[in-house]
Short mmCIF file of C-alpha atoms (C1' of nucleotides) in Angstrom, two decimals:
data_model
loop_
_atom_site.label_atom_id
_atom_site.label_comp_id
_atom_site.label_asym_id
_atom_site.label_seq_id
_atom_site.Cartn_x
_atom_site.Cartn_y
_atom_site.Cartn_z
CA UNK A 107 -4.81 6.41 25.64
CA UNK A 108 -2.75 6.32 29.04
CA UNK A 109 -0.54 9.32 29.89
CA UNK A 110 3.01 8.53 28.94
CA UNK A 111 3.86 10.53 32.08
CA UNK A 112 1.86 8.13 34.40
CA UNK A 113 3.94 5.27 32.63
CA UNK A 114 7.07 6.93 33.43
CA UNK A 115 6.36 8.00 36.97
CA UNK A 116 4.77 4.98 38.35
CA UNK A 117 5.26 1.75 35.88
CA UNK A 118 4.45 -0.49 38.62
CA UNK A 119 1.01 0.91 38.96
CA UNK A 120 0.12 0.58 35.29
CA UNK A 121 1.43 -3.21 35.66
CA UNK A 122 -0.75 -3.88 38.67
CA UNK A 123 -3.40 -2.53 36.78
CA UNK A 124 -2.82 -5.31 33.93
CA UNK A 125 -3.08 -8.04 36.44
CA UNK A 126 -6.02 -6.51 37.93
CA UNK A 127 -7.52 -7.10 34.21
CA UNK A 128 -6.10 -10.47 34.05
CA UNK A 129 -3.62 -8.97 31.27
CA UNK A 130 -0.52 -9.73 33.02
CA UNK A 131 1.08 -10.85 29.96
CA UNK A 132 0.84 -7.33 29.06
CA UNK A 133 3.39 -6.04 31.51
CA UNK A 134 6.43 -6.70 29.11
CA UNK A 135 4.82 -3.86 27.17
CA UNK A 136 5.34 -1.54 29.97
CA UNK A 137 8.89 -2.07 29.96
CA UNK A 138 9.03 -1.96 26.37
CA UNK A 139 7.69 1.69 26.29
CA UNK A 140 9.91 2.74 28.96
CA UNK A 141 12.94 1.47 26.75
CA UNK A 142 11.60 2.96 23.57
CA UNK A 143 10.86 6.25 25.93
CA UNK A 144 14.51 6.58 26.98
CA UNK A 145 16.07 6.06 23.28
CA UNK A 146 14.00 8.40 21.92
CA UNK A 147 14.77 10.79 24.67
CA UNK A 148 18.32 10.65 23.90
CA UNK A 149 17.72 10.95 20.01
CA UNK A 150 15.83 14.07 20.22
CA UNK A 151 18.28 15.75 22.00
CA UNK A 152 20.76 14.54 19.36
CA UNK A 153 18.32 15.70 16.71
CA UNK A 154 17.52 19.07 18.40
CA UNK A 155 21.01 19.97 18.43
CA UNK A 156 21.54 19.69 15.10
CA UNK A 157 18.62 21.30 14.28
CA UNK A 158 19.24 24.14 16.47
CA UNK A 159 22.87 24.73 14.70
CA UNK A 160 21.15 24.48 11.19
CA UNK A 161 18.65 27.03 12.42
CA UNK A 162 21.81 29.50 13.75
CA UNK A 163 23.84 28.93 10.50
CA UNK A 164 20.97 29.98 7.98
CA UNK A 165 20.24 33.01 9.72
CA UNK A 166 24.02 33.86 9.19
CA UNK A 167 23.39 32.70 5.49
CA UNK A 168 20.62 35.05 5.14
CA UNK A 169 22.88 37.87 6.52
CA UNK A 170 25.38 37.40 4.40
CA UNK A 171 23.03 37.19 1.42
CA UNK A 172 21.21 40.20 2.58
CA UNK A 173 24.36 42.31 2.97
CA UNK A 174 26.25 40.83 -0.15
CA UNK A 175 29.49 40.32 1.97
CA UNK A 176 31.35 37.58 1.64
CA UNK A 177 30.56 34.28 0.36
CA UNK A 178 28.01 31.78 1.84
CA UNK A 179 29.23 28.91 -0.27
CA UNK A 180 31.23 26.94 2.60
CA UNK A 181 28.18 27.55 4.97
CA UNK A 182 25.62 26.21 2.71
CA UNK A 183 27.82 23.23 2.01
CA UNK A 184 28.20 22.17 5.71
CA UNK A 185 24.53 22.59 6.40
CA UNK A 186 23.80 20.07 3.54
CA UNK A 187 25.60 17.83 5.50
CA UNK A 188 23.97 18.73 8.73
CA UNK A 189 20.30 18.59 7.00
CA UNK A 190 21.26 15.04 5.54
CA UNK A 191 22.27 13.79 9.03
CA UNK A 192 18.78 15.29 10.68
CA UNK A 193 16.88 13.33 7.76
CA UNK A 194 18.90 10.26 8.91
CA UNK A 195 18.13 10.88 12.74
CA UNK A 196 14.45 11.94 11.90
CA UNK A 197 13.58 8.63 10.47
CA UNK A 198 15.04 6.71 13.09
CA UNK A 199 12.88 8.93 15.37
CA UNK A 200 9.84 8.33 13.65
CA UNK A 201 10.30 4.52 13.96
CA UNK A 202 10.33 4.96 17.65
CA UNK A 203 7.40 7.18 17.79
CA UNK A 204 5.29 4.92 15.77
CA UNK A 205 6.27 2.11 17.95
CA UNK A 206 5.33 4.13 21.08
CA UNK A 207 1.94 4.99 19.89
CA UNK A 208 1.11 1.55 18.93
CA UNK A 209 2.03 0.48 22.26
CA UNK A 210 0.44 3.22 23.96
CA UNK A 211 -3.11 2.73 21.83
CA UNK A 212 -3.11 -1.41 22.90
CA UNK A 213 -2.57 -0.72 26.60
CA UNK A 214 -6.10 -0.26 28.32
CA UNK A 215 -7.44 2.60 30.58
CA UNK A 216 -6.61 2.78 34.63
CA UNK A 217 -9.29 1.27 36.48
CA UNK A 218 -11.36 3.03 39.41
CA UNK A 219 -10.41 1.76 42.66
CA UNK A 220 -13.89 0.59 43.23
CA UNK A 221 -13.54 -1.95 40.66
CA UNK A 222 -13.80 -5.40 42.01
CA UNK A 223 -11.00 -7.84 41.50
CA UNK A 224 -12.14 -11.01 39.50
CA UNK A 225 -10.97 -13.23 36.84
CA UNK A 226 -14.61 -13.28 34.51
CA UNK A 227 -17.80 -12.48 34.38
CA UNK A 228 -18.58 -15.06 37.01
CA UNK A 229 -16.62 -12.62 39.44
CA UNK A 230 -19.04 -9.65 38.55
CA UNK A 231 -20.53 -7.88 41.87
CA UNK A 232 -24.26 -7.09 42.15
CA UNK A 233 -24.70 -3.37 42.68
CA UNK A 234 -28.57 -2.73 42.81
CA UNK A 235 -31.63 -5.06 42.50
CA UNK A 236 -32.87 -7.18 41.56
CA UNK A 237 -35.58 -4.71 40.85
CA UNK A 238 -38.71 -6.64 40.32
CA UNK A 239 -41.98 -5.83 38.88
CA UNK A 240 -45.33 -8.45 38.85
CA UNK A 241 -46.42 -10.00 35.59
CA UNK A 242 -49.04 -12.62 35.74
CA UNK A 243 -47.08 -15.32 33.84
CA UNK A 244 -48.80 -18.32 35.67
CA UNK A 245 -49.03 -20.25 32.18
CA UNK A 246 -46.68 -22.15 30.12
CA UNK A 247 -44.50 -19.17 28.46
CA UNK A 248 -43.20 -18.62 24.75
CA UNK A 249 -39.86 -17.44 24.17
CA UNK A 250 -39.40 -14.19 21.63
CA UNK A 251 -38.98 -16.51 18.63
CA UNK A 252 -42.06 -18.22 19.30
CA UNK A 253 -44.12 -14.86 20.09
CA UNK A 254 -42.47 -13.13 16.83
CA UNK A 255 -43.33 -16.05 14.48
CA UNK A 256 -46.69 -16.82 15.67
CA UNK A 257 -47.39 -13.14 15.93
CA UNK A 258 -46.13 -12.39 12.68
CA UNK A 259 -43.87 -9.60 13.96
CA UNK A 260 -40.62 -10.93 13.52
CA UNK A 261 -38.90 -12.44 10.71
CA UNK A 262 -35.54 -13.95 11.15
CA UNK A 263 -35.59 -16.42 7.96
CA UNK A 264 -35.98 -13.52 5.55
CA UNK A 265 -33.71 -11.22 7.29
CA UNK A 266 -31.31 -13.94 6.73
CA UNK A 267 -32.23 -14.44 3.06
CA UNK A 268 -31.94 -10.42 2.57
CA UNK A 269 -28.43 -10.26 4.41
CA UNK A 270 -27.47 -13.02 6.63
CA UNK A 271 -28.15 -14.66 9.88
CA UNK A 272 -28.41 -11.81 12.80
CA UNK A 273 -30.16 -9.21 10.81
CA UNK A 274 -33.57 -9.47 12.24
CA UNK A 275 -36.62 -8.00 10.53
CA UNK A 276 -39.50 -6.65 12.28
CA UNK A 277 -43.08 -6.38 10.69
CA UNK A 278 -46.26 -4.82 10.99
CA UNK A 279 -46.94 -3.97 14.49
CA UNK A 280 -43.49 -5.38 15.36
CA UNK A 281 -41.86 -2.71 13.79
CA UNK A 282 -44.18 0.03 15.13
CA UNK A 283 -43.43 -1.68 18.70
CA UNK A 284 -39.65 -1.15 17.74
CA UNK A 285 -40.04 2.69 16.76
CA UNK A 286 -42.29 3.24 19.68
CA UNK A 287 -39.51 2.05 22.10
CA UNK A 288 -36.83 3.97 20.41
CA UNK A 289 -39.15 7.18 20.46
CA UNK A 290 -40.48 6.73 24.14
CA UNK A 291 -36.57 6.05 25.06
CA UNK A 292 -35.29 9.35 23.13
CA UNK A 293 -38.11 11.52 24.58
CA UNK A 294 -37.72 10.19 27.91
CA UNK A 295 -34.12 11.25 27.91
CA UNK A 296 -34.48 14.73 26.24
CA UNK A 297 -37.72 15.92 28.17
CA UNK A 298 -37.00 14.46 31.64
CA UNK A 299 -33.27 13.87 31.62
CA UNK A 300 -31.91 16.67 29.81
CA UNK A 301 -30.03 15.28 26.89
CA UNK A 302 -29.62 17.21 23.57
CA UNK A 303 -30.68 14.82 20.66
CA UNK A 304 -28.40 14.12 17.92
CA UNK A 305 -28.69 12.01 15.17
CA UNK A 306 -25.29 10.64 13.87
CA UNK A 307 -23.85 8.85 10.59
CA UNK A 308 -23.83 5.70 10.98
CA UNK A 309 -20.66 5.21 8.86
CA UNK A 310 -17.51 6.56 10.34
CA UNK A 311 -13.99 6.89 9.57
CA UNK A 312 -10.99 5.26 10.97
CA UNK A 313 -9.96 8.41 13.00
CA UNK A 314 -12.94 8.12 14.81
CA UNK A 315 -12.59 4.58 15.60
CA UNK A 316 -9.18 5.40 17.01
CA UNK A 317 -10.69 7.90 19.08
CA UNK A 318 -13.08 5.88 21.26
CA UNK A 319 -10.71 3.33 21.23
CA UNK A 320 -12.58 0.36 18.96
CA UNK A 321 -9.16 0.78 16.82
CA UNK A 322 -7.16 -0.82 16.39
CA UNK A 323 -7.91 -3.41 19.34
CA UNK A 324 -11.38 -4.58 18.17
CA UNK A 325 -10.81 -3.91 14.84
CA UNK A 326 -12.04 -7.55 13.80
CA UNK A 327 -15.50 -6.65 15.22
CA UNK A 328 -16.25 -3.72 12.93
CA UNK A 329 -17.73 -4.21 9.40
CA UNK A 330 -15.19 -2.13 6.94
CA UNK A 331 -15.99 -0.58 3.49
CA UNK A 332 -12.53 -0.64 1.99
CA UNK A 333 -13.20 1.38 -0.90
CA UNK A 334 -14.46 4.06 0.86
CA UNK A 335 -12.03 4.14 4.52
CA UNK A 336 -15.60 3.89 5.94
CA UNK A 337 -16.56 1.40 9.01
CA UNK A 338 -20.25 0.82 9.98
CA UNK A 339 -20.51 1.95 13.77
CA UNK A 340 -21.15 -0.66 16.50
CA UNK A 341 -22.53 1.81 18.76
CA UNK A 342 -23.82 5.43 18.64
CA UNK A 343 -20.92 6.26 21.35
CA UNK A 344 -18.64 6.16 18.39
CA UNK A 345 -19.94 8.90 16.29
CA UNK A 346 -21.41 11.01 19.03
CA UNK A 347 -18.38 11.19 21.09
CA UNK A 348 -16.16 12.22 17.94
CA UNK A 349 -18.31 15.07 17.32
CA UNK A 350 -16.18 16.85 19.57
CA UNK A 351 -12.63 15.39 18.50
CA UNK A 352 -9.66 17.75 18.14
CA UNK A 353 -11.87 20.55 20.09
CA UNK A 354 -11.58 22.91 22.71
CA UNK A 355 -14.53 23.01 24.50
CA UNK A 356 -16.19 25.79 26.43
CA UNK A 357 -15.79 25.19 30.03
CA UNK A 358 -18.94 26.98 30.50
CA UNK A 359 -21.07 24.53 28.29
CA UNK A 360 -19.69 21.22 30.37
CA UNK A 361 -21.01 19.20 30.93
CA UNK A 362 -22.38 18.28 27.62
CA UNK A 363 -25.30 15.62 27.29
CA UNK A 364 -26.23 13.93 24.11
CA UNK A 365 -28.45 11.21 23.27
CA UNK A 366 -28.74 9.55 20.00
CA UNK A 367 -30.29 6.50 18.23
CA UNK A 368 -28.38 4.44 15.87
CA UNK A 369 -28.75 1.06 14.34
CA UNK A 370 -25.72 -0.96 15.69
CA UNK A 371 -23.59 -3.17 13.43
CA UNK A 372 -21.19 -5.91 15.02
CA UNK A 373 -19.92 -8.96 13.05
CA UNK A 374 -19.47 -10.88 16.03
CA UNK A 375 -16.50 -12.83 14.85
CA UNK A 376 -15.71 -15.79 16.94
CA UNK A 377 -18.86 -15.88 18.94
CA UNK A 378 -20.49 -18.34 16.70
CA UNK A 379 -22.36 -21.17 18.35
CA UNK A 380 -23.15 -19.19 21.69
CA UNK A 381 -26.69 -17.11 22.52
CA UNK A 382 -27.30 -17.35 18.55
CA UNK A 383 -30.99 -17.80 18.68
CA UNK A 384 -33.02 -14.89 17.82
CA UNK A 385 -32.27 -11.56 19.52
CA UNK A 386 -29.70 -12.75 21.61
CA UNK A 387 -26.98 -12.25 19.66
CA UNK A 388 -27.28 -10.11 16.22
CA UNK A 389 -25.28 -8.12 13.75
CA UNK A 390 -27.33 -5.48 13.72
CA UNK A 391 -29.66 -3.89 16.26
CA UNK A 392 -31.03 -0.55 17.48
CA UNK A 393 -29.84 1.42 20.56
CA UNK A 394 -30.30 4.80 22.09
CA UNK A 395 -27.01 6.00 23.64
CA UNK A 396 -26.45 8.59 26.18
CA UNK A 397 -22.99 10.10 25.74
CA UNK A 398 -21.76 12.53 28.60
CA UNK A 399 -18.36 15.25 28.47
CA UNK A 400 -17.45 16.22 31.95
CA UNK A 401 -14.92 17.91 33.79
CA UNK A 402 -12.95 15.46 35.50
CA UNK A 403 -13.70 15.80 38.95
CA UNK A 404 -17.62 15.55 38.14
CA UNK A 405 -17.52 12.23 35.86
CA UNK A 406 -18.30 9.87 38.76
CA UNK A 407 -21.20 11.73 39.72
CA UNK A 408 -22.44 11.57 36.02
CA UNK A 409 -21.84 7.75 35.67
CA UNK A 410 -24.71 7.46 38.72
CA UNK A 411 -26.68 9.57 36.86
CA UNK A 412 -26.65 8.03 33.36
CA UNK A 413 -26.97 4.80 35.31
CA UNK A 414 -30.36 6.30 37.06
CA UNK A 415 -31.43 7.24 33.68
CA UNK A 416 -31.16 3.78 32.16
CA UNK A 417 -32.82 2.58 34.65
CA UNK A 418 -35.88 5.08 34.80
CA UNK A 419 -36.75 3.33 31.09
CA UNK A 420 -36.95 0.00 32.57
CA UNK A 421 -39.05 0.96 35.68
CA UNK A 422 -41.68 3.01 33.21
CA UNK A 423 -41.73 -0.50 31.22
CA UNK A 424 -41.89 -2.43 34.20
CA UNK A 425 -39.60 -4.68 33.50
CA UNK A 426 -37.54 -6.47 36.00
CA UNK A 427 -33.73 -5.68 36.11
CA UNK A 428 -30.23 -5.90 38.35
CA UNK A 429 -27.09 -3.70 37.95
CA UNK A 430 -24.08 -5.40 38.05
CA UNK A 431 -20.54 -3.62 38.45
CA UNK A 432 -18.00 -5.17 35.99
CA UNK A 433 -14.81 -6.78 37.72
CA UNK A 434 -11.23 -6.07 36.53
CA UNK A 435 -10.96 -9.35 34.71
CA UNK A 436 -14.46 -8.57 32.52
CA UNK A 437 -14.53 -5.08 31.85
CA UNK A 438 -13.51 -3.41 28.82
CA UNK A 439 -10.12 -2.28 27.99
CA UNK A 440 -11.43 1.51 27.35
CA UNK A 441 -13.64 1.78 30.48
CA UNK A 442 -12.25 2.74 34.00
CA UNK A 443 -15.18 1.60 35.69
CA UNK A 444 -18.68 0.20 34.08
CA UNK A 445 -21.89 -1.03 35.24
CA UNK A 446 -23.95 -3.73 33.24
CA UNK A 447 -27.91 -3.43 33.26
CA UNK A 448 -29.40 -7.15 33.11
CA UNK A 449 -33.09 -7.64 32.06
CA UNK A 450 -34.79 -10.77 33.25
CA UNK A 451 -35.75 -13.21 30.81
CA UNK A 452 -38.30 -15.45 31.89
CA UNK A 453 -38.48 -17.96 29.14
CA UNK A 454 -34.77 -18.11 28.77
CA UNK A 455 -34.53 -18.12 32.69
CA UNK A 456 -31.67 -15.78 33.20
CA UNK A 457 -30.63 -12.50 32.98
CA UNK A 458 -29.50 -10.65 29.73
CA UNK A 459 -27.24 -7.89 28.96
CA UNK A 460 -29.31 -4.90 27.75
CA UNK A 461 -27.14 -1.85 28.68
CA UNK A 462 -23.62 -0.95 29.60
CA UNK A 463 -22.84 2.21 31.56
CA UNK A 464 -19.16 3.43 31.55
CA UNK A 465 -16.56 6.11 32.88
CA UNK A 466 -13.82 6.56 30.24
CA UNK A 467 -12.36 9.02 32.30
CA UNK A 468 -9.79 10.74 30.26
CA UNK A 469 -8.61 7.66 28.18
CA UNK A 470 -10.76 8.64 24.96
CA UNK A 471 -10.37 12.37 25.36
CA UNK A 472 -6.87 11.95 25.23
CA UNK A 473 -6.89 9.76 22.11
CA UNK A 474 -9.42 12.18 20.45
CA UNK A 475 -7.77 15.22 22.14
CA UNK A 476 -10.78 16.85 23.35
CA UNK A 477 -9.95 19.61 26.01
CA UNK A 478 -11.26 22.27 28.09
CA UNK A 479 -9.59 24.99 29.97
CA UNK A 480 -10.74 25.01 33.56
CA UNK A 481 -10.32 28.85 33.70
CA UNK A 482 -8.79 31.46 31.64
CA UNK A 483 -5.00 31.02 32.72
CA UNK A 484 -4.61 27.48 33.37
CA UNK A 485 -3.39 24.68 30.58
CA UNK A 486 -6.37 22.91 28.59
CA UNK A 487 -7.16 19.44 30.13
CA UNK A 488 -8.58 16.71 28.95
CA UNK A 489 -12.40 16.09 29.46
CA UNK A 490 -13.78 13.00 31.04
CA UNK A 491 -16.04 11.04 28.79
CA UNK A 492 -18.91 8.77 29.32
CA UNK A 493 -21.57 6.65 27.92
CA UNK A 494 -24.50 3.93 28.60
CA UNK A 495 -26.94 2.29 26.64
CA UNK A 496 -30.46 3.64 27.28
CA UNK A 497 -31.01 1.24 25.83
CA UNK A 498 -30.53 -1.48 23.43
CA UNK A 499 -33.75 -2.57 22.02
CA UNK A 500 -32.83 -5.93 21.13
CA UNK A 501 -32.67 -7.97 24.54
CA UNK A 502 -35.09 -5.62 26.26
CA UNK A 503 -37.53 -6.64 23.34
CA UNK A 504 -36.81 -10.61 24.29
CA UNK A 505 -37.63 -9.40 27.88
CA UNK A 506 -40.78 -7.44 27.09
CA UNK A 507 -42.43 -9.74 24.69
CA UNK A 508 -42.11 -12.71 27.42
CA UNK A 509 -43.36 -10.23 30.26
CA UNK A 510 -46.09 -8.75 28.63
CA UNK A 511 -47.59 -12.11 26.83
CA UNK A 512 -50.67 -13.31 27.76
CA UNK A 513 -51.91 -16.73 28.17
CA UNK A 514 -53.86 -16.74 24.65
CA UNK A 515 -50.34 -16.05 23.05
CA UNK A 516 -50.89 -11.89 22.49
CA UNK A 517 -48.96 -9.23 23.57
CA UNK A 518 -50.12 -6.59 25.96
CA UNK A 519 -48.53 -3.16 24.87
CA UNK A 520 -46.75 -1.48 28.35
CA UNK A 521 -49.12 1.44 29.03
CA UNK A 522 -46.19 4.33 28.52
CA UNK A 523 -45.84 3.05 24.79
CA UNK A 524 -49.27 2.95 23.69
CA UNK A 525 -49.21 6.77 22.78
CA UNK A 526 -46.21 5.62 20.49
CA UNK A 527 -47.79 2.45 19.07
CA UNK A 528 -51.51 3.68 18.96
CA UNK A 529 -52.73 0.18 19.68
CA UNK A 530 -52.88 -1.81 22.96
CA UNK A 531 -52.40 -5.36 21.97
CA UNK A 532 -50.99 -7.30 19.30
CA UNK A 533 -52.36 -10.49 18.13
"C1'" G B 101 -17.03 13.78 -11.55
"C1'" G B 102 -14.67 18.76 -13.32
"C1'" A B 103 -13.01 23.93 -12.92
"C1'" G B 104 -11.60 28.09 -9.41
"C1'" G B 105 -10.67 30.27 -4.67
"C1'" A B 106 -9.63 29.44 0.64
"C1'" U B 107 -7.81 26.83 5.59
"C1'" U B 108 -2.32 30.67 10.22
"C1'" A B 109 -2.92 29.73 17.70
"C1'" G B 110 -9.60 29.72 21.55
"C1'" C B 111 -11.74 33.35 18.07
"C1'" C B 112 -10.19 37.31 14.16
"C1'" U B 113 -6.39 38.48 10.96
"C1'" A B 114 -0.84 40.07 8.77
"C1'" A B 115 3.83 38.35 6.53
"C1'" U B 116 8.77 41.83 -0.13
"C1'" U B 117 12.07 38.11 -5.46
"C1'" G B 118 11.85 31.80 -0.04
"C1'" G B 119 15.29 34.62 5.00
"C1'" U B 120 12.87 31.59 9.99
"C1'" A B 121 4.93 33.20 12.31
"C1'" A B 122 3.62 40.28 13.24
"C1'" G B 123 -0.66 42.29 15.44
"C1'" G B 124 -5.96 42.69 17.45
"C1'" C B 125 -10.24 40.60 19.96
"C1'" A B 126 -11.34 37.22 24.30
"C1'" G B 127 -9.47 35.35 28.74
"C1'" C B 128 -6.05 35.40 33.35
"C1'" A B 129 -3.01 38.12 37.12
"C1'" G B 130 -1.38 42.79 38.67
"C1'" U B 131 -1.31 48.43 39.21
"C1'" C B 132 -5.14 52.44 39.71
"C1'" U B 133 -10.45 52.41 42.25
"C1'" U B 134 -14.79 52.53 47.68
"C1'" G B 135 -16.48 48.62 43.89
"C1'" A B 136 -16.43 48.38 38.80
"C1'" A B 137 -15.06 49.87 34.14
"C1'" A B 138 -11.42 52.48 31.38
"C1'" A B 139 -6.09 52.73 30.95
"C1'" C B 140 -1.33 50.89 31.66
"C1'" U B 141 2.05 46.09 32.76
"C1'" G B 142 2.71 41.26 32.42
"C1'" C B 143 0.96 36.03 30.81
"C1'" C B 144 -1.49 34.20 27.01
"C1'" G B 145 0.08 26.85 20.93
"C1'" G B 146 2.80 22.22 22.04
"C1'" G B 147 7.44 19.45 24.18
"C1'" U B 148 12.00 19.74 27.00
"C1'" U B 149 14.98 22.15 31.27
"C1'" U B 150 15.84 24.11 38.14
"C1'" G B 151 16.47 28.37 34.87
"C1'" C B 152 18.56 30.83 30.67
"C1'" G B 153 17.60 28.48 26.73
"C1'" C B 154 16.50 25.00 22.85
"C1'" C B 155 13.37 22.10 19.64
"C1'" C B 156 8.59 21.51 17.33
"C1'" A B 157 4.00 24.13 15.43
"C1'" U B 158 0.79 28.12 9.41
"C1'" G B 159 -5.83 21.61 7.68
"C1'" G B 160 -2.83 16.25 6.92
"C1'" G B 161 1.10 14.00 4.43
"C1'" G B 162 5.21 14.13 1.14
"C1'" G B 163 9.05 16.74 -2.12
"C1'" U B 164 12.41 20.83 -3.70
"C1'" U B 165 16.04 23.85 -0.60
"C1'" C B 166 21.53 26.02 3.52
"C1'" G B 167 16.48 27.82 4.72
"C1'" A B 168 9.08 27.00 3.12
"C1'" G B 169 3.01 30.17 6.02
"C1'" U B 170 5.36 31.40 0.61
"C1'" C B 171 7.21 27.00 -4.58
"C1'" C B 172 5.86 21.77 -6.32
"C1'" C B 173 2.98 16.71 -5.49
"C1'" U B 174 -0.88 14.61 -2.94
"C1'" C B 175 -5.26 14.20 0.64
"C1'" A B 176 -9.47 16.08 3.68
"C1'" U B 177 -12.76 19.81 4.85
"C1'" C B 178 -15.21 24.64 3.47
"C1'" C B 179 -16.98 28.17 -0.49
"C1'" U B 180 -18.16 29.62 -5.97
"C1'" C B 181 -19.62 27.32 -10.76
"C1'" C B 182 -20.37 23.37 -14.23
"C1'" G B 183 -22.09 18.07 -14.80
"C1'" C B 184 -25.07 13.88 -12.59
"C1'" C B 185 -28.67 12.65 -9.35
"C1'" A B 186 -32.88 11.29 -5.38
#
RNA sequence: GGAGGAUUAGCCUAAUUGGUAAGGCAGCAGUCUUGAAAACUGCCGGGUUUGCGCCCAUGGGGGUUCGAGUCCCUCAUCCUCCGCCA
């Protein structure tokens, strides 16, 4: 959520940001907000005056009753009228407040100045790489679906029977490999990168979705259990960031760094037909997510650190990748700056997004009311929140299986995973 | 699922038959001190205002009342007990 003061003071900057995000159509919202803000201010003034009157006279009534001198009847009946007026005005005010809140919640975050201009994914800018690792792939490659089927380690068909398309099943050494990947990533981030491990709930309430910005803008992408008011998490970012919702964090404890494994659930509504094969687009996948809470002045250093932590995993696994900076037209509404890490898929002959590393600045913190006191006397400030996948296993598994396949159709397990799998080869 | 109790500021704790949130700790600044501690003084929830001030704020949301921390309804969370259950 944007600071209303920012919109009051520099509405033109906000509108310029909307244009950079290719959301110029929303510029009207800024003017609408300013209009509501103005009439709200007038109305607050009127109700405050009436409330001041009521408070003052109520004290007079109390005095009259206490001393028993004179009658309060006349004053009480006057205040009855005043209270009725206040009720009416308060109700109107509530309408304005709700309208403002709804508008504010739908406005996207500010953009960091380093975010490149651009209309779509095609305008994203290469930031790092490509980082190459040599693999002996001088034969006709199988894609991950063919490998998964022939080796009996992935079963998309039965997943579709049990749940529906996009719910993959890992079997035997495939299941073990998936678990090995998750454990390897968690261990690396906790042991080498200083993160505290969290195992969060996979179902959250609506306040949590609102806090991280998935609600209301991306409500249609989230699985919903209406009877209990719960939502399946699309990423561990939601429960982990919301751990500290409405908290005053101890300034000495910052920065806070969590890493969490979770299953992630996404409806992927409206994306039928593209990238639907196998792991390329699924409704449930596994992801290890890093989440950071920092002082505002440290958040852009933290962004680079999280990126390097995710890269460390790919380097250890020797999986080729590149890093791109998302342009204004492609970056998500919640992020102020975002890098995507894309892994190379030799069978698909293209890069696949495997990680997204974002700085949300104070956008989520303001929505979720996560603050700290920089020092004893100053006012509470919002922290900056960041997160990055480190990484999602589905697209990573595509690239891993393809790179580590052998000419005779087997899979060599990457060196660093062998302590976790207990075997060196699949097939 | 049922019964009872609890929720007050960063933390801890008060508030007559309903009369408009009192203190303490921690923290910050100052006085004092070679320095520190102690002591003393001030600040110490949010909004608005140049300022005085005014408004809001007792877990969330409603209601009764001139006036609600206090009474009523409802929801959430925690504790105790009962029931059910892996």
